[in-house]
Amino acid sequence: MYGAARAKVLRFQAGDTGQWSIECVAAVKGGTLAPAARLAVESSLSGSMSSDRGAVWTLTGFVSNARYSTAAELKRMSSVSPQLGRPEATCAALIPIKKTPAWWALGQDERRAIFEERSGHIRKAMNYVPEVARQLHHSRDLGEPFDFLTWFEFAPEHQAAFDAMLAELRATEEWHYVEREVDVRLSRLT
Amino acid sequence: MYGAARAKVLRFQAGDTGQWSIECVAAVKGGTLAPAARLAVESSLSGSMSSDRGAVWTLTGFVSNARYSTAAELKRMSSVSPQLGRPEATCAALIPIKKTPAWWALGQDERRAIFEERSGHIRKAMNYVPEVARQLHHSRDLGEPFDFLTWFEFAPEHQAAFDAMLAELRATEEWHYVEREVDVRLSRLT
């Protein structure tokens, strides 16, 4: 339906197939997602629709431009961010989040102030960036059940650091605007 | 494919059917769009795919949250903005725009500074708001040929004011970052 030319739309499909083993599905806030054995991550345009058969759940989102980062923050972040797909990064997390209507009714200045000036989302995450690779997918504009699907990859020895980062972020003012969050932990098969 | 629950995805389809008569298709910058007799505007989820047969072109975009407006600007704008569908607003314009890769590589602070502080996009448009109704649709994240599809509605006696607004905006620094723009003028078929 949508052009494949430039859009980077990814589909996260839980079921019996896929390159990632689902280790744990935990509801952080609001309703959880059903358990499943495997997760397949693929371009929403590459997979045939028949692959939806047997899916326990499917979440879709697109990679887009940064919505809050300043030029200086983008530059600092990109200079230290690892790529996805590092051989040693055999652990992953998929964290779908839905924010409240109150969040979406705020102005850009208010959202930025909460996100960074008061919650330090970027500067807190930056401390963990050399170890944790991250890709954000936007879902809200597709009418999906979540607003964001963030995908993280890291080596097993960095799991404690990753958990510490999540704890730091979840304690911020920004998270008052999260009404649903699920934490899906995965490990790469072979 | 995508959930219908909350997303507001609209399809603008030029061809032989639709509630709007296409009066003029003009390339402002870059390649134009093919001429056609009519434009149909519908939810991308309501129309059957068979309606695509005979379409000369189809553009798709979603309504989303404001990306640059402050809370004060949102409040001022919403207090004076007319609704779509006013009986007297029998003229419309669909203006698809694509911005340059340089625009999309900027930080949020730089884009905001160009958009409003230096180009006055909101404050210039605000002068015309009581007469001109407007709805912005985002296309870039869908892999579409344009980044934005803006839809305007106004009464025939306000066409000169509408043209003056476009001329003001097209003379700004923000428009240096526009690499393609088409101006489609329409009139409503009662």
Short mmCIF file of N, CA and C in Angstrom, two decimals, chain A residues 1-171:
data_model
loop_
_atom_site.label_atom_id
_atom_site.label_comp_id
_atom_site.label_asym_id
_atom_site.label_seq_id
_atom_site.Cartn_x
_atom_site.Cartn_y
_atom_site.Cartn_z
N MET A 1 0.82 -1.20 0.00
CA MET A 1 0.00 0.00 0.00
C MET A 1 0.87 1.26 0.00
N TYR A 2 1.88 1.31 0.87
CA TYR A 2 2.74 2.48 0.93
C TYR A 2 4.02 2.20 0.15
N GLY A 3 4.63 3.25 -0.38
CA GLY A 3 5.83 3.10 -1.20
C GLY A 3 6.99 2.53 -0.41
N ALA A 4 7.79 1.74 -1.07
CA ALA A 4 8.95 1.12 -0.42
C ALA A 4 10.19 1.97 -0.61
N ALA A 5 10.10 2.98 -1.44
CA ALA A 5 11.29 3.72 -1.89
C ALA A 5 12.16 4.18 -0.73
N ARG A 6 11.56 4.90 0.22
CA ARG A 6 12.39 5.51 1.25
C ARG A 6 11.96 5.14 2.65
N ALA A 7 10.71 4.76 2.81
CA ALA A 7 10.23 4.52 4.17
C ALA A 7 10.89 3.28 4.75
N LYS A 8 11.22 3.37 6.04
CA LYS A 8 11.80 2.21 6.70
C LYS A 8 10.77 1.76 7.74
N VAL A 9 9.88 0.89 7.30
CA VAL A 9 8.81 0.40 8.16
C VAL A 9 9.17 -1.01 8.58
N LEU A 10 9.21 -1.26 9.89
CA LEU A 10 9.56 -2.59 10.38
C LEU A 10 8.38 -3.24 11.08
N ARG A 11 8.34 -4.57 10.95
CA ARG A 11 7.29 -5.34 11.59
C ARG A 11 7.93 -6.30 12.59
N PHE A 12 7.44 -6.26 13.81
CA PHE A 12 7.91 -7.14 14.87
C PHE A 12 6.81 -8.17 15.12
N GLN A 13 7.08 -9.41 14.76
CA GLN A 13 6.03 -10.42 14.78
C GLN A 13 6.38 -11.57 15.72
N ALA A 14 5.56 -11.73 16.74
CA ALA A 14 5.77 -12.81 17.71
C ALA A 14 5.01 -14.04 17.28
N GLY A 15 5.66 -15.19 17.38
CA GLY A 15 5.01 -16.44 16.96
C GLY A 15 5.98 -17.60 17.11
N ASP A 16 5.98 -18.46 16.09
CA ASP A 16 6.82 -19.66 16.16
C ASP A 16 8.09 -19.54 15.33
N THR A 17 8.25 -18.43 14.61
CA THR A 17 9.42 -18.29 13.74
C THR A 17 10.12 -16.96 14.01
N GLY A 18 11.33 -16.85 13.51
CA GLY A 18 12.08 -15.61 13.68
C GLY A 18 13.45 -15.86 14.25
N GLN A 19 14.31 -14.89 14.10
CA GLN A 19 15.71 -15.04 14.47
C GLN A 19 15.99 -14.76 15.94
N TRP A 20 14.96 -14.34 16.67
CA TRP A 20 15.14 -14.02 18.09
C TRP A 20 14.26 -14.93 18.96
N SER A 21 14.84 -15.46 20.02
CA SER A 21 14.08 -16.23 21.00
C SER A 21 13.54 -15.27 22.06
N ILE A 22 12.26 -15.37 22.36
CA ILE A 22 11.67 -14.50 23.39
C ILE A 22 11.91 -15.13 24.76
N GLU A 23 12.67 -14.43 25.59
CA GLU A 23 13.03 -14.95 26.92
C GLU A 23 12.00 -14.57 27.96
N CYS A 24 11.39 -13.38 27.79
CA CYS A 24 10.51 -12.86 28.84
C CYS A 24 9.65 -11.74 28.26
N VAL A 25 8.36 -11.73 28.63
CA VAL A 25 7.48 -10.62 28.27
C VAL A 25 6.89 -10.10 29.57
N ALA A 26 7.25 -8.86 29.94
CA ALA A 26 6.82 -8.32 31.24
C ALA A 26 6.06 -7.02 31.03
N ALA A 27 4.88 -6.92 31.65
CA ALA A 27 4.14 -5.66 31.63
C ALA A 27 4.75 -4.72 32.66
N VAL A 28 5.24 -3.58 32.23
CA VAL A 28 5.76 -2.58 33.16
C VAL A 28 4.60 -1.72 33.65
N LYS A 29 3.69 -1.38 32.72
CA LYS A 29 2.50 -0.60 33.06
C LYS A 29 1.41 -0.92 32.04
N GLY A 30 0.18 -1.10 32.51
CA GLY A 30 -0.91 -1.40 31.59
C GLY A 30 -0.85 -2.84 31.13
N GLY A 31 -1.64 -3.16 30.13
CA GLY A 31 -1.79 -4.53 29.66
C GLY A 31 -0.53 -5.09 29.03
N THR A 32 -0.31 -6.37 29.23
CA THR A 32 0.88 -7.03 28.69
C THR A 32 0.64 -7.47 27.24
N LEU A 33 1.60 -8.15 26.67
CA LEU A 33 1.46 -8.81 25.37
C LEU A 33 1.53 -10.31 25.63
N ALA A 34 0.90 -11.08 24.77
CA ALA A 34 0.86 -12.53 24.97
C ALA A 34 2.25 -13.13 24.82
N PRO A 35 2.53 -14.19 25.55
CA PRO A 35 3.82 -14.87 25.40
C PRO A 35 3.90 -15.58 24.06
N ALA A 36 5.13 -15.76 23.58
CA ALA A 36 5.37 -16.49 22.34
C ALA A 36 6.81 -16.98 22.37
N ALA A 37 7.14 -17.90 21.47
CA ALA A 37 8.48 -18.50 21.47
C ALA A 37 9.51 -17.65 20.75
N ARG A 38 9.11 -17.05 19.64
CA ARG A 38 10.07 -16.38 18.77
C ARG A 38 9.57 -15.02 18.33
N LEU A 39 10.53 -14.17 17.92
CA LEU A 39 10.18 -12.88 17.32
C LEU A 39 10.89 -12.76 15.98
N ALA A 40 10.12 -12.41 14.96
CA ALA A 40 10.68 -12.12 13.63
C ALA A 40 10.66 -10.61 13.44
N VAL A 41 11.78 -10.06 12.99
CA VAL A 41 11.88 -8.62 12.72
C VAL A 41 12.15 -8.46 11.24
N GLU A 42 11.23 -7.81 10.54
CA GLU A 42 11.44 -7.69 9.10
C GLU A 42 10.80 -6.42 8.56
N SER A 43 11.26 -6.03 7.40
CA SER A 43 10.64 -4.92 6.70
C SER A 43 9.19 -5.28 6.46
N SER A 44 8.29 -4.35 6.70
CA SER A 44 6.87 -4.67 6.55
C SER A 44 6.53 -4.88 5.09
N LEU A 45 7.45 -4.54 4.21
CA LEU A 45 7.18 -4.65 2.78
C LEU A 45 7.78 -5.93 2.19
N SER A 46 8.73 -6.54 2.91
CA SER A 46 9.40 -7.71 2.36
C SER A 46 8.62 -8.99 2.63
N GLY A 47 8.00 -9.06 3.81
CA GLY A 47 7.33 -10.30 4.18
C GLY A 47 6.02 -10.48 3.43
N SER A 48 5.69 -11.67 3.10
CA SER A 48 4.39 -11.90 2.48
C SER A 48 3.35 -11.88 3.58
N MET A 49 2.13 -11.54 3.23
CA MET A 49 1.08 -11.46 4.22
C MET A 49 0.79 -12.82 4.83
N SER A 50 1.10 -13.88 4.09
CA SER A 50 0.84 -15.21 4.60
C SER A 50 1.66 -15.49 5.86
N SER A 51 2.76 -14.74 6.04
CA SER A 51 3.58 -14.96 7.23
C SER A 51 2.85 -14.48 8.49
N ASP A 52 1.76 -13.74 8.30
CA ASP A 52 0.98 -13.32 9.45
C ASP A 52 0.24 -14.49 10.10
N ARG A 53 0.04 -15.54 9.33
CA ARG A 53 -0.69 -16.69 9.89
C ARG A 53 0.14 -17.28 11.03
N GLY A 54 -0.50 -17.46 12.13
CA GLY A 54 0.19 -18.03 13.27
C GLY A 54 0.87 -16.98 14.13
N ALA A 55 0.79 -15.71 13.75
CA ALA A 55 1.38 -14.67 14.58
C ALA A 55 0.57 -14.51 15.85
N VAL A 56 1.26 -14.44 16.98
CA VAL A 56 0.58 -14.21 18.26
C VAL A 56 0.27 -12.72 18.39
N TRP A 57 1.22 -11.89 18.01
CA TRP A 57 0.97 -10.44 17.87
C TRP A 57 1.96 -9.85 16.89
N THR A 58 1.58 -8.74 16.28
CA THR A 58 2.43 -8.05 15.33
C THR A 58 2.38 -6.56 15.63
N LEU A 59 3.55 -5.96 15.75
CA LEU A 59 3.64 -4.52 15.97
C LEU A 59 4.43 -3.91 14.83
N THR A 60 4.01 -2.74 14.38
CA THR A 60 4.62 -2.11 13.21
C THR A 60 5.00 -0.67 13.55
N GLY A 61 6.15 -0.24 13.05
CA GLY A 61 6.57 1.15 13.27
C GLY A 61 7.57 1.58 12.22
N PHE A 62 7.75 2.89 12.08
CA PHE A 62 8.70 3.39 11.10
C PHE A 62 9.81 4.20 11.77
N VAL A 63 11.00 4.10 11.17
CA VAL A 63 12.13 4.93 11.57
C VAL A 63 11.90 6.32 10.97
N SER A 64 12.14 7.38 11.73
CA SER A 64 11.89 8.72 11.24
C SER A 64 13.01 9.66 11.69
N ASN A 65 12.85 10.94 11.40
CA ASN A 65 13.81 11.92 11.89
C ASN A 65 13.64 12.12 13.40
N ALA A 66 14.69 12.62 14.05
CA ALA A 66 14.62 12.89 15.48
C ALA A 66 13.65 14.04 15.73
N ARG A 67 12.87 13.93 16.80
CA ARG A 67 11.83 14.92 17.06
C ARG A 67 12.23 15.93 18.15
N TYR A 68 13.22 15.58 18.98
CA TYR A 68 13.58 16.46 20.10
C TYR A 68 15.05 16.86 20.11
N SER A 69 15.91 16.04 19.54
CA SER A 69 17.36 16.27 19.67
C SER A 69 17.81 17.52 18.94
N THR A 70 18.65 18.30 19.62
CA THR A 70 19.31 19.43 18.98
C THR A 70 20.42 18.91 18.07
N ALA A 71 20.94 19.81 17.22
CA ALA A 71 22.04 19.43 16.34
C ALA A 71 23.23 18.94 17.15
N ALA A 72 23.53 19.62 18.25
CA ALA A 72 24.67 19.22 19.09
C ALA A 72 24.44 17.84 19.70
N GLU A 73 23.22 17.58 20.13
CA GLU A 73 22.91 16.26 20.72
C GLU A 73 22.98 15.16 19.67
N LEU A 74 22.48 15.45 18.47
CA LEU A 74 22.54 14.45 17.39
C LEU A 74 23.99 14.10 17.07
N LYS A 75 24.83 15.13 17.05
CA LYS A 75 26.23 14.92 16.69
C LYS A 75 26.95 14.10 17.76
N ARG A 76 26.72 14.48 19.02
CA ARG A 76 27.35 13.74 20.12
C ARG A 76 26.88 12.28 20.12
N MET A 77 25.57 12.10 19.95
CA MET A 77 25.00 10.76 20.00
C MET A 77 25.52 9.89 18.85
N SER A 78 25.55 10.47 17.64
CA SER A 78 25.95 9.63 16.49
C SER A 78 27.44 9.30 16.55
N SER A 79 28.22 10.12 17.23
CA SER A 79 29.66 9.83 17.30
C SER A 79 29.97 8.65 18.22
N VAL A 80 29.03 8.32 19.10
CA VAL A 80 29.30 7.22 20.05
C VAL A 80 28.35 6.03 19.90
N SER A 81 27.30 6.17 19.07
CA SER A 81 26.30 5.10 18.98
C SER A 81 26.80 3.92 18.16
N PRO A 82 26.69 2.72 18.70
CA PRO A 82 27.05 1.54 17.90
C PRO A 82 25.96 1.20 16.89
N GLN A 83 26.32 0.49 15.87
CA GLN A 83 25.37 -0.01 14.87
C GLN A 83 24.58 -1.18 15.44
N LEU A 84 23.42 -1.43 14.85
CA LEU A 84 22.71 -2.68 15.13
C LEU A 84 23.49 -3.82 14.47
N GLY A 85 23.27 -5.03 14.98
CA GLY A 85 23.84 -6.20 14.33
C GLY A 85 25.28 -6.54 14.72
N ARG A 86 25.80 -5.96 15.80
CA ARG A 86 27.14 -6.35 16.25
C ARG A 86 27.13 -7.83 16.65
N PRO A 87 28.14 -8.60 16.25
CA PRO A 87 28.14 -10.04 16.55
C PRO A 87 28.03 -10.33 18.05
N GLU A 88 28.68 -9.51 18.88
CA GLU A 88 28.66 -9.78 20.32
C GLU A 88 27.34 -9.39 20.99
N ALA A 89 26.50 -8.59 20.28
CA ALA A 89 25.25 -8.11 20.88
C ALA A 89 24.16 -9.15 20.67
N THR A 90 24.21 -10.20 21.47
CA THR A 90 23.28 -11.32 21.30
C THR A 90 22.01 -11.16 22.13
N CYS A 91 21.95 -10.09 22.96
CA CYS A 91 20.75 -9.79 23.73
C CYS A 91 20.02 -8.62 23.09
N ALA A 92 18.71 -8.66 23.14
CA ALA A 92 17.93 -7.53 22.62
C ALA A 92 16.74 -7.30 23.54
N ALA A 93 16.18 -6.10 23.43
CA ALA A 93 14.93 -5.78 24.11
C ALA A 93 14.06 -5.00 23.14
N LEU A 94 12.77 -5.34 23.14
CA LEU A 94 11.78 -4.56 22.40
C LEU A 94 10.85 -3.95 23.44
N ILE A 95 10.81 -2.62 23.50
CA ILE A 95 10.02 -1.96 24.54
C ILE A 95 8.96 -1.06 23.89
N PRO A 96 7.75 -1.60 23.75
CA PRO A 96 6.64 -0.79 23.22
C PRO A 96 6.09 0.11 24.33
N ILE A 97 5.85 1.36 23.97
CA ILE A 97 5.37 2.36 24.93
C ILE A 97 4.21 3.14 24.31
N LYS A 98 3.21 3.42 25.13
CA LYS A 98 2.12 4.30 24.72
C LYS A 98 2.05 5.44 25.72
N LYS A 99 2.05 6.67 25.21
CA LYS A 99 1.96 7.83 26.09
C LYS A 99 0.51 8.29 26.20
N THR A 100 0.25 9.13 27.19
CA THR A 100 -1.12 9.56 27.48
C THR A 100 -1.58 10.63 26.48
N PRO A 101 -2.91 10.80 26.34
CA PRO A 101 -3.42 11.92 25.54
C PRO A 101 -2.87 13.26 26.02
N ALA A 102 -2.65 13.41 27.33
CA ALA A 102 -2.12 14.68 27.86
C ALA A 102 -0.75 15.00 27.25
N TRP A 103 0.07 13.98 27.06
CA TRP A 103 1.39 14.18 26.43
C TRP A 103 1.22 14.74 25.03
N TRP A 104 0.32 14.14 24.27
CA TRP A 104 0.18 14.51 22.86
C TRP A 104 -0.51 15.85 22.68
N ALA A 105 -1.16 16.33 23.74
CA ALA A 105 -1.80 17.65 23.65
C ALA A 105 -0.82 18.77 23.99
N LEU A 106 0.36 18.44 24.48
CA LEU A 106 1.35 19.46 24.85
C LEU A 106 1.96 20.10 23.60
N GLY A 107 2.47 21.32 23.76
CA GLY A 107 3.24 21.96 22.69
C GLY A 107 4.62 21.34 22.59
N GLN A 108 5.28 21.60 21.46
CA GLN A 108 6.63 21.08 21.25
C GLN A 108 7.57 21.57 22.35
N ASP A 109 7.42 22.83 22.77
CA ASP A 109 8.30 23.39 23.81
C ASP A 109 8.11 22.67 25.14
N GLU A 110 6.86 22.33 25.46
CA GLU A 110 6.60 21.63 26.72
C GLU A 110 7.12 20.19 26.67
N ARG A 111 6.90 19.53 25.52
CA ARG A 111 7.38 18.14 25.41
C ARG A 111 8.91 18.09 25.48
N ARG A 112 9.58 19.01 24.79
CA ARG A 112 11.05 19.06 24.85
C ARG A 112 11.53 19.32 26.29
N ALA A 113 10.87 20.25 26.99
CA ALA A 113 11.31 20.59 28.35
C ALA A 113 11.18 19.38 29.27
N ILE A 114 10.09 18.65 29.15
CA ILE A 114 9.91 17.46 30.00
C ILE A 114 10.90 16.38 29.59
N PHE A 115 11.01 16.15 28.28
CA PHE A 115 11.83 15.07 27.73
C PHE A 115 13.31 15.21 28.10
N GLU A 116 13.84 16.42 27.91
CA GLU A 116 15.28 16.56 28.10
C GLU A 116 15.66 17.48 29.26
N GLU A 117 15.15 18.71 29.29
CA GLU A 117 15.59 19.63 30.34
C GLU A 117 15.25 19.07 31.72
N ARG A 118 14.06 18.47 31.88
CA ARG A 118 13.66 18.01 33.22
C ARG A 118 13.88 16.52 33.43
N SER A 119 13.83 15.71 32.37
CA SER A 119 13.99 14.26 32.55
C SER A 119 15.35 13.75 32.09
N GLY A 120 16.06 14.51 31.28
CA GLY A 120 17.40 14.10 30.85
C GLY A 120 17.42 12.83 30.03
N HIS A 121 16.40 12.64 29.20
CA HIS A 121 16.30 11.40 28.42
C HIS A 121 17.57 11.17 27.59
N ILE A 122 18.01 12.20 26.88
CA ILE A 122 19.18 12.02 26.03
C ILE A 122 20.46 11.90 26.86
N ARG A 123 20.62 12.80 27.83
CA ARG A 123 21.89 12.75 28.57
C ARG A 123 22.01 11.51 29.45
N LYS A 124 20.89 10.97 29.93
CA LYS A 124 20.97 9.72 30.70
C LYS A 124 21.29 8.55 29.77
N ALA A 125 20.60 8.50 28.63
CA ALA A 125 20.84 7.40 27.69
C ALA A 125 22.27 7.44 27.15
N MET A 126 22.79 8.65 27.01
CA MET A 126 24.13 8.82 26.44
C MET A 126 25.19 8.07 27.24
N ASN A 127 24.99 7.96 28.54
CA ASN A 127 25.97 7.25 29.39
C ASN A 127 26.08 5.77 29.05
N TYR A 128 25.05 5.25 28.39
CA TYR A 128 25.02 3.81 28.13
C TYR A 128 25.24 3.49 26.66
N VAL A 129 25.41 4.55 25.89
CA VAL A 129 25.38 4.38 24.44
C VAL A 129 26.53 3.53 23.87
N PRO A 130 27.72 3.62 24.38
CA PRO A 130 28.75 2.80 23.72
C PRO A 130 28.43 1.30 23.81
N GLU A 131 27.67 0.90 24.83
CA GLU A 131 27.36 -0.53 25.00
C GLU A 131 26.03 -0.93 24.35
N VAL A 132 25.09 0.00 24.32
CA VAL A 132 23.72 -0.35 23.90
C VAL A 132 23.40 0.32 22.56
N ALA A 133 23.08 -0.50 21.56
CA ALA A 133 22.60 0.04 20.27
C ALA A 133 21.08 0.19 20.36
N ARG A 134 20.56 1.21 19.69
CA ARG A 134 19.15 1.56 19.87
C ARG A 134 18.57 2.03 18.54
N GLN A 135 17.33 1.61 18.27
CA GLN A 135 16.61 2.17 17.11
C GLN A 135 15.15 2.41 17.50
N LEU A 136 14.70 3.63 17.27
CA LEU A 136 13.33 4.01 17.62
C LEU A 136 12.42 3.87 16.41
N HIS A 137 11.23 3.28 16.63
CA HIS A 137 10.22 3.15 15.59
C HIS A 137 8.94 3.84 16.06
N HIS A 138 8.36 4.66 15.21
CA HIS A 138 7.13 5.39 15.53
C HIS A 138 5.92 4.58 15.07
N SER A 139 4.95 4.43 15.96
CA SER A 139 3.78 3.60 15.67
C SER A 139 2.47 4.36 15.72
N ARG A 140 2.45 5.43 16.48
CA ARG A 140 1.18 6.12 16.77
C ARG A 140 0.45 6.55 15.51
N ASP A 141 1.20 7.07 14.54
CA ASP A 141 0.57 7.59 13.33
C ASP A 141 0.01 6.49 12.44
N LEU A 142 0.31 5.25 12.75
CA LEU A 142 -0.22 4.12 11.99
C LEU A 142 -1.46 3.53 12.67
N GLY A 143 -1.90 4.14 13.76
CA GLY A 143 -3.08 3.63 14.45
C GLY A 143 -2.79 2.36 15.24
N GLU A 144 -1.52 2.18 15.57
CA GLU A 144 -1.10 0.98 16.31
C GLU A 144 -1.45 1.10 17.80
N PRO A 145 -1.40 -0.02 18.53
CA PRO A 145 -1.73 0.04 19.96
C PRO A 145 -0.68 0.78 20.79
N PHE A 146 0.56 0.85 20.31
CA PHE A 146 1.60 1.61 21.02
C PHE A 146 2.02 2.82 20.18
N ASP A 147 2.64 3.81 20.85
CA ASP A 147 3.13 4.99 20.15
C ASP A 147 4.55 4.79 19.62
N PHE A 148 5.36 4.08 20.41
CA PHE A 148 6.78 3.87 20.07
C PHE A 148 7.15 2.42 20.32
N LEU A 149 8.04 1.91 19.47
CA LEU A 149 8.65 0.60 19.67
C LEU A 149 10.15 0.85 19.65
N THR A 150 10.79 0.75 20.81
CA THR A 150 12.24 0.95 20.80
C THR A 150 12.92 -0.41 20.88
N TRP A 151 13.91 -0.57 20.02
CA TRP A 151 14.66 -1.81 19.90
C TRP A 151 16.08 -1.55 20.38
N PHE A 152 16.56 -2.41 21.29
CA PHE A 152 17.90 -2.28 21.85
C PHE A 152 18.68 -3.58 21.62
N GLU A 153 19.98 -3.45 21.38
CA GLU A 153 20.85 -4.63 21.29
C GLU A 153 22.10 -4.40 22.13
N PHE A 154 22.50 -5.44 22.86
CA PHE A 154 23.67 -5.32 23.73
C PHE A 154 24.25 -6.70 24.01
N ALA A 155 25.49 -6.75 24.47
CA ALA A 155 26.13 -8.01 24.82
C ALA A 155 25.64 -8.46 26.20
N PRO A 156 25.65 -9.78 26.48
CA PRO A 156 25.14 -10.27 27.76
C PRO A 156 25.77 -9.59 28.97
N GLU A 157 27.06 -9.25 28.88
CA GLU A 157 27.71 -8.63 30.04
C GLU A 157 27.24 -7.20 30.31
N HIS A 158 26.46 -6.64 29.40
CA HIS A 158 25.96 -5.28 29.61
C HIS A 158 24.49 -5.23 30.01
N GLN A 159 23.93 -6.40 30.33
CA GLN A 159 22.51 -6.40 30.69
C GLN A 159 22.24 -5.60 31.97
N ALA A 160 23.11 -5.69 32.94
CA ALA A 160 22.89 -4.95 34.19
C ALA A 160 22.91 -3.45 33.93
N ALA A 161 23.82 -3.01 33.06
CA ALA A 161 23.87 -1.58 32.71
C ALA A 161 22.60 -1.17 31.99
N PHE A 162 22.14 -2.04 31.09
CA PHE A 162 20.91 -1.74 30.36
C PHE A 162 19.73 -1.60 31.33
N ASP A 163 19.63 -2.54 32.28
CA ASP A 163 18.55 -2.46 33.27
C ASP A 163 18.65 -1.19 34.11
N ALA A 164 19.87 -0.77 34.41
CA ALA A 164 20.06 0.46 35.19
C ALA A 164 19.58 1.68 34.39
N MET A 165 19.86 1.66 33.07
CA MET A 165 19.41 2.77 32.23
C MET A 165 17.89 2.86 32.23
N LEU A 166 17.22 1.70 32.07
CA LEU A 166 15.75 1.70 32.08
C LEU A 166 15.21 2.21 33.41
N ALA A 167 15.84 1.80 34.50
CA ALA A 167 15.37 2.24 35.83
C ALA A 167 15.51 3.75 35.96
N GLU A 168 16.61 4.29 35.46
CA GLU A 168 16.82 5.75 35.51
C GLU A 168 15.74 6.47 34.72
N LEU A 169 15.47 5.99 33.51
CA LEU A 169 14.49 6.67 32.66
C LEU A 169 13.08 6.54 33.23
N ARG A 170 12.76 5.35 33.75
CA ARG A 170 11.39 5.13 34.26
C ARG A 170 11.11 5.96 35.51
N ALA A 171 12.14 6.48 36.14
CA ALA A 171 11.95 7.30 37.34
C ALA A 171 11.77 8.78 37.01
#
